[in-house]
XYZ file of C-alpha atoms in Angstrom:
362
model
C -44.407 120.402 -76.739
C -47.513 118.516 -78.055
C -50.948 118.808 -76.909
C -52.626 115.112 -77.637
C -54.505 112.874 -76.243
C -54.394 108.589 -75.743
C -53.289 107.129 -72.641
C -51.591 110.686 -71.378
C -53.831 112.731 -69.540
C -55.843 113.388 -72.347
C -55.492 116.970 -72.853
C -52.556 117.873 -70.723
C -49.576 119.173 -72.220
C -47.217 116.110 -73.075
C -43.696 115.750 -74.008
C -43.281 113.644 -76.870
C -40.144 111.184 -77.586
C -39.478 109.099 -80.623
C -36.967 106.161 -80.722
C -34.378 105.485 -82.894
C -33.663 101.531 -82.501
C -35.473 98.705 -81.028
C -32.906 96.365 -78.962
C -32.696 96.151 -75.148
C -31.450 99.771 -74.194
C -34.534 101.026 -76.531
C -36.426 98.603 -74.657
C -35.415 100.087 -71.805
C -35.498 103.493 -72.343
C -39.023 102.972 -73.798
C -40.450 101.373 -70.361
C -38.953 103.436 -67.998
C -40.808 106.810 -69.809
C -44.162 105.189 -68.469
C -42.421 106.819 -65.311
C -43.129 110.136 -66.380
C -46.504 111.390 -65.959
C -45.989 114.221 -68.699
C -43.766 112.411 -71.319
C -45.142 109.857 -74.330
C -43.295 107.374 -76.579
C -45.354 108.828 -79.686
C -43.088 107.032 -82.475
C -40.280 104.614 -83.160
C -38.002 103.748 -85.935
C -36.807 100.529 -86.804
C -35.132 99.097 -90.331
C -37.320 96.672 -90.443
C -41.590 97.178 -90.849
C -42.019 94.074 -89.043
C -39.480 95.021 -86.402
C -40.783 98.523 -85.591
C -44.353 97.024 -85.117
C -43.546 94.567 -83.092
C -41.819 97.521 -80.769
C -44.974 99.686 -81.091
C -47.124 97.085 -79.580
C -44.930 96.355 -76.914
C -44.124 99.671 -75.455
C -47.258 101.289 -76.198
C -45.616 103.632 -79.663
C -48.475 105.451 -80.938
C -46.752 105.257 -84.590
C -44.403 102.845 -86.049
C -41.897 103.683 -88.855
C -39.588 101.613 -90.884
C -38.581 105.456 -93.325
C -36.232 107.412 -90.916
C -36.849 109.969 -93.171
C -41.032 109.578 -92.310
C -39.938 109.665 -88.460
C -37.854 112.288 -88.383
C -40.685 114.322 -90.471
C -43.821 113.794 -87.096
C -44.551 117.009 -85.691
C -45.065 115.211 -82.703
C -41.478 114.491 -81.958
C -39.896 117.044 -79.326
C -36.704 114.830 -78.740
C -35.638 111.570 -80.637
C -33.455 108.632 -78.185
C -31.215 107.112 -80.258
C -30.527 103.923 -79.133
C -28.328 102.120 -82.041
C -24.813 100.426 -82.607
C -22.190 103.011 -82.082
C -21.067 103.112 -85.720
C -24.381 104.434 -86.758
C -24.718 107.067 -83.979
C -22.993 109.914 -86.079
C -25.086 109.423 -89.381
C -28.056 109.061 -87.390
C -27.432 112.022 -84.660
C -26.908 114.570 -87.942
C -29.963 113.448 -89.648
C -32.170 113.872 -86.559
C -30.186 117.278 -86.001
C -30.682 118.920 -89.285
C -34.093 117.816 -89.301
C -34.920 119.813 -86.473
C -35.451 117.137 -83.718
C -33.814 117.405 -80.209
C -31.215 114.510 -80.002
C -30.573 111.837 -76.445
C -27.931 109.848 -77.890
C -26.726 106.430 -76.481
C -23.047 106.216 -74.898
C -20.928 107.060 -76.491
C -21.697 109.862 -78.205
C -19.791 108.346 -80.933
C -16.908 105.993 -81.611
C -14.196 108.578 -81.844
C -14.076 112.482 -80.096
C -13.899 113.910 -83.829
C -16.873 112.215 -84.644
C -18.514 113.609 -81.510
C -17.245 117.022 -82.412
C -18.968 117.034 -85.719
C -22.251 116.351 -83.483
C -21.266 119.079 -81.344
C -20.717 121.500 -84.462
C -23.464 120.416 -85.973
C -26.091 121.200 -83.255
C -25.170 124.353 -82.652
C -24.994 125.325 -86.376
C -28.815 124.548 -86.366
C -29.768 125.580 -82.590
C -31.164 122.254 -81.590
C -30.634 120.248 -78.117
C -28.029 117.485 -78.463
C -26.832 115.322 -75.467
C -25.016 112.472 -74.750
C -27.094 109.490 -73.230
C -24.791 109.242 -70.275
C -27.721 108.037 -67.780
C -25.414 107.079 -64.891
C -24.441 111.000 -64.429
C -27.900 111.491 -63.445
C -28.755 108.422 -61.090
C -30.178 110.012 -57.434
C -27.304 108.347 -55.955
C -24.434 109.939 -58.241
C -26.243 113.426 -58.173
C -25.766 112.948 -53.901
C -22.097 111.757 -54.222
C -21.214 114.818 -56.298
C -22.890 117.281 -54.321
C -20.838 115.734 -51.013
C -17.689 115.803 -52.843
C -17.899 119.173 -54.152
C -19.490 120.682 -50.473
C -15.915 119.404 -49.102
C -17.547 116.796 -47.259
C -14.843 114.428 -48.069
C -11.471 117.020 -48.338
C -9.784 117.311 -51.237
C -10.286 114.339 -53.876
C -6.764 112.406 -54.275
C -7.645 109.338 -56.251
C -10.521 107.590 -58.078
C -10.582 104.017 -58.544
C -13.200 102.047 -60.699
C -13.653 99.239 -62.576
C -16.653 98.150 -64.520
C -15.721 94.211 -66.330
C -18.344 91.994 -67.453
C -17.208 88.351 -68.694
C -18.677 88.331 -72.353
C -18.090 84.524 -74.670
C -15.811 86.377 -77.509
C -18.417 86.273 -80.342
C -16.505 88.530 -83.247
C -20.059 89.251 -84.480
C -21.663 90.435 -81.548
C -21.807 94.025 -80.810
C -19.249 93.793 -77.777
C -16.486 92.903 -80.580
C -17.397 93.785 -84.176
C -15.164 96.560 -85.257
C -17.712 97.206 -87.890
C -20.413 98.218 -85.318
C -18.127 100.347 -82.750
C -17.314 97.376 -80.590
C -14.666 96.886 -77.526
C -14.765 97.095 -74.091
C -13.724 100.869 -73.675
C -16.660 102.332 -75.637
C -19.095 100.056 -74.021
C -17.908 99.972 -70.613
C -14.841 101.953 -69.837
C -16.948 105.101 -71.071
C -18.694 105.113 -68.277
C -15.470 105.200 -65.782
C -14.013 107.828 -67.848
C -17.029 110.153 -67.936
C -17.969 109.656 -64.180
C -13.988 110.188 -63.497
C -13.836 113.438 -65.192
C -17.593 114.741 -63.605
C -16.303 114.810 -60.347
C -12.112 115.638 -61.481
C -12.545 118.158 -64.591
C -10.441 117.728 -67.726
C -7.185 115.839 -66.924
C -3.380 117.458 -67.369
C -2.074 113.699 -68.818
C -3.898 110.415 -69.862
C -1.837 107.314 -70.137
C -3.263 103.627 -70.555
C -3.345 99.989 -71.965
C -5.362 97.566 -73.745
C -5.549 94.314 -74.669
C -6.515 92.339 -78.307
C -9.588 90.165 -78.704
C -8.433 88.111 -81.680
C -10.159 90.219 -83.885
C -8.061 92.942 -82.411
C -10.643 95.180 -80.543
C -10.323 96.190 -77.171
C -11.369 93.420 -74.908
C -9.903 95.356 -71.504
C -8.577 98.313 -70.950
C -6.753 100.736 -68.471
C -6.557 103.962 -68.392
C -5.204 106.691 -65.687
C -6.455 110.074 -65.940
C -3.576 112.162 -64.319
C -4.375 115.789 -62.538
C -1.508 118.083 -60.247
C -3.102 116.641 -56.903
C -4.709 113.673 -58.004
C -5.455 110.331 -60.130
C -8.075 108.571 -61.476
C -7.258 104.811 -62.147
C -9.692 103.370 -63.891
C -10.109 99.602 -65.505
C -13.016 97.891 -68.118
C -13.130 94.810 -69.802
C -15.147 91.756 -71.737
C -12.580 89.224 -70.204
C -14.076 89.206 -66.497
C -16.411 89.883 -63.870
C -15.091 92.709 -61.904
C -15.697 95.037 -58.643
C -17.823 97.192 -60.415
C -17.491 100.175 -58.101
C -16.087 103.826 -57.974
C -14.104 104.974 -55.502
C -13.195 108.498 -54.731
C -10.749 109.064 -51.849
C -10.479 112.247 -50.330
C -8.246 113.729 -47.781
C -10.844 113.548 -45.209
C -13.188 110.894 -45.535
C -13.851 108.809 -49.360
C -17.210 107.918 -51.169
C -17.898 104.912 -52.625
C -20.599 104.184 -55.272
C -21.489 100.508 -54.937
C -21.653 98.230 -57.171
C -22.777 98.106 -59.778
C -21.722 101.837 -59.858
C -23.273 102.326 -63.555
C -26.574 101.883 -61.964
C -25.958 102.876 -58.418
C -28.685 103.023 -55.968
C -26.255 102.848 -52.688
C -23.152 104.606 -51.401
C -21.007 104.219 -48.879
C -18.861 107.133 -47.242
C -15.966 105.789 -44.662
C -14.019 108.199 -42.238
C -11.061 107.462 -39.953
C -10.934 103.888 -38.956
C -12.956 102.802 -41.369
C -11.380 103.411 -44.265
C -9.069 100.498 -43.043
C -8.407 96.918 -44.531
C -10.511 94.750 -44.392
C -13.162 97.282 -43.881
C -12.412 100.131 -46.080
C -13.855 100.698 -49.446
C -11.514 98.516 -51.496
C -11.845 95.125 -49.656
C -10.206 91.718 -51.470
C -12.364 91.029 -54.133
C -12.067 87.374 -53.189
C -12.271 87.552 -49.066
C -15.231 86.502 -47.356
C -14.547 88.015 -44.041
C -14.150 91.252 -45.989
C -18.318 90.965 -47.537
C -18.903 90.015 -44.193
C -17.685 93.390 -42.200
C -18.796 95.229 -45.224
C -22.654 94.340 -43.944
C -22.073 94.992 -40.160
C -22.403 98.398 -38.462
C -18.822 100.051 -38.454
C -18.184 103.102 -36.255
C -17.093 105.762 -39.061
C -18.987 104.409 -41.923
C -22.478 105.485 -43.417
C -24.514 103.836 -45.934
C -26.817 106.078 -47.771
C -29.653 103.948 -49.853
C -31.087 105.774 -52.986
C -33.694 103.597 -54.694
C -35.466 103.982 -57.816
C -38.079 102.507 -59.637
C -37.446 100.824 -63.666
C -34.282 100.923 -65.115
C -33.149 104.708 -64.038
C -33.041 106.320 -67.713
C -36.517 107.632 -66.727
C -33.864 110.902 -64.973
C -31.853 111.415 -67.992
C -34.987 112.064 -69.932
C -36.298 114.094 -67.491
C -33.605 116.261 -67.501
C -33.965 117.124 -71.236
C -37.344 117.354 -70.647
C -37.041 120.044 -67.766
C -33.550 121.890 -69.811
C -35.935 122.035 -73.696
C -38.831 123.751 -71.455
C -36.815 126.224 -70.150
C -35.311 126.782 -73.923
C -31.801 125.451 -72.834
C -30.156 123.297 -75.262
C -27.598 121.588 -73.037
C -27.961 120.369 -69.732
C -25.268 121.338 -66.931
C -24.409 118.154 -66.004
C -23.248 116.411 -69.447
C -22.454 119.255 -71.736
C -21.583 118.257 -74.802
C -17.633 118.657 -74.149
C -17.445 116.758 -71.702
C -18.681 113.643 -74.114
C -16.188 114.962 -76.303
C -12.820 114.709 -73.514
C -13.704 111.366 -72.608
C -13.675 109.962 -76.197
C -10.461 111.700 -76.231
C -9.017 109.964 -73.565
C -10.594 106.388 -74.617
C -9.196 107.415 -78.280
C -5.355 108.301 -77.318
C -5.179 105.447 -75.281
C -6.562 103.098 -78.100
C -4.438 104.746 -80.372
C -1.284 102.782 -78.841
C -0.200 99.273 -79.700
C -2.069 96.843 -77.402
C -0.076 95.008 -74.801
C 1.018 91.650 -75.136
C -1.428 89.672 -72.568
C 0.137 88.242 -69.241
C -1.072 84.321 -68.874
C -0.619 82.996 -65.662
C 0.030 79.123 -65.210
């Protein structure tokens, strides 16, 4: 790490980040490391001169750099966030690697799990931290959920259900569509169901699935079912709606669910006996009012646990590379590096099919 001094405790030992990218997750990222006492945006990278100035005076960069080849060369650098279009995430990711620099990569890793795997090969050929940017995995409220699930608190998981949908204007250009630049609705949203799914379920036996065509044919929803010998994970994304946006896991004594929006979860809900009953169970009509109602009121056999945070909530991703490159790990146990890989996998064999022929109801 790098001793300097500035606006972090001048001469305390600092952790230094650089960013790769200057749109809103950058944004983001960048504000929610003023969280952490020990760590320092000390550069950022942008195509443009103009572009990666204007980012360095509003998040507080100490250098700006337009050369990625310049950026990747500071000695101040421990880890570099990149936070870029997922078609430039591999070419990006390797350049950082093999220059010696600690890699946070956006979801998804990359747009395809053999892409990924090059990453994967890659980082361990040159012995350098390398991590997916899955920042939901390490949200206060997730880590809780996890550990409840896997002290038996709930029995033994039998299904997951979650859906994360956001209505997007189809704009072919725009990154939710543009083939060119990784786009659909599984690599920007259904990631996150699949990863989440398979951090509480492990590796599935089967993984079946549909999508459906934007006219530019990318993804604009998806399903996809992650099968196991005792359970299921049914999962759902798309561009076309608003949805739920929760996760559901349903034990055989008791289920959790992450509230929406589960991506960014800062409450969850855990429902035994009677409560895990229509209308006031975990997977109320979307469209009843009576059912938001009970879900506010005090209901014997259900407990709401609240798990704030300040900013955004990447601030705990980057901690944990922080806390795993100290300790002279260069994974971290809760997103290893395969577990990017499976859930591309899935996303990828399920994309890999013809898309369905869209239902329109008159």
């Amino acid at each position: 790490m790098t001793e300097m001094g500035g606006d972090k405790r001048v001469g305390d030992q600092v952790f230094g980040w650089g960013i790769i990218g200057s749109g809103d997750i950058a944004r983001r990222f960048a504000s929610d490391l003023t969280l952490i006492p020990d760590a320092a945006l000390v550069a950022n990278y942008s195509r443009s001169a103009a572009g990666a100035e204007e980012f360095r005076g509003a998040h507080g960069s100490h250098r700006a750099y337009s050369d990625l080849d310049l950026f990747l060369s500071d000695s101040a650098i421990d880890a570099v966030y990149i936070a870029t279009p997922n078609s430039m995430h591999l070419a990006q990711a390797l350049k950082a690697v093999r220059a010696g620099k600690a890699i946070l990569t956006e979801k998804p890793l990359a747009p395809s799990h053999t892409e990924a795997s090059v990453i994967q090969r890659e980082a361990a050929r040159v012995k350098v931290f390398a991590m997916e940017a899955m920042w939901t995995r390490f949200l206060p409220a997730i880590v809780a959920a996890k550990a409840k699930v896997d002290a038996g608190e709930i029995g033994a998981i039998r299904k997951i259900t979650a859906e994360l949908a956001y209505e997007h204007k189809y704009e072919p250009e725009s990154r939710y569509f543009n083939r060119s630049l990784g786009g659909g609705a599984s690599l920007d949203l259904g990631i996150y169901c699949v990863s989440l799914a398979m951090h509480f379920l492990g590796q599935p036996q089967k993984i079946s699935g549909l999508w459906h065509a934007a006219p530019n044919g990318v993804d604009i929803s998806s399903r996809i079912t992650l099968h196991y010998d005792e359970a299921e994970a049914q999962l759902a994304c798309g561009f076309d709606r608003d949805g739920a946006n929760h996760f559901v896991v349903e034990g055989t004594q008791g289920t959790v669910r992450l509230n929406a929006p589960f991506l960014k979860a800062q409450r969850l809900t855990i429902y035994r006996g009677f409560a895990q009953n229509a209308p006031f169970g975990p997977l109320p009509a979307r469209s009843s009012f009576f059912a938001k109602i009970f879900d506010r009121l005090p209901l014997p056999g259900r407990r709401v646990e609240e798990y704030s945070f300040d900013g955004n909530g990447l601030q705990f991703e980057a901690m944990a590379v922080m806390d795993a490159m100290r300790s002279g790990a260069r994974s971290v146990p809760i997103m290893p590096l395969p577990d990017s890989i499976n859930a591309l996998r899935a996303i990828n064999i399920v994309l890999a099919q013809p898309a369905a022929p869209q239902i329109i109801k008159l």
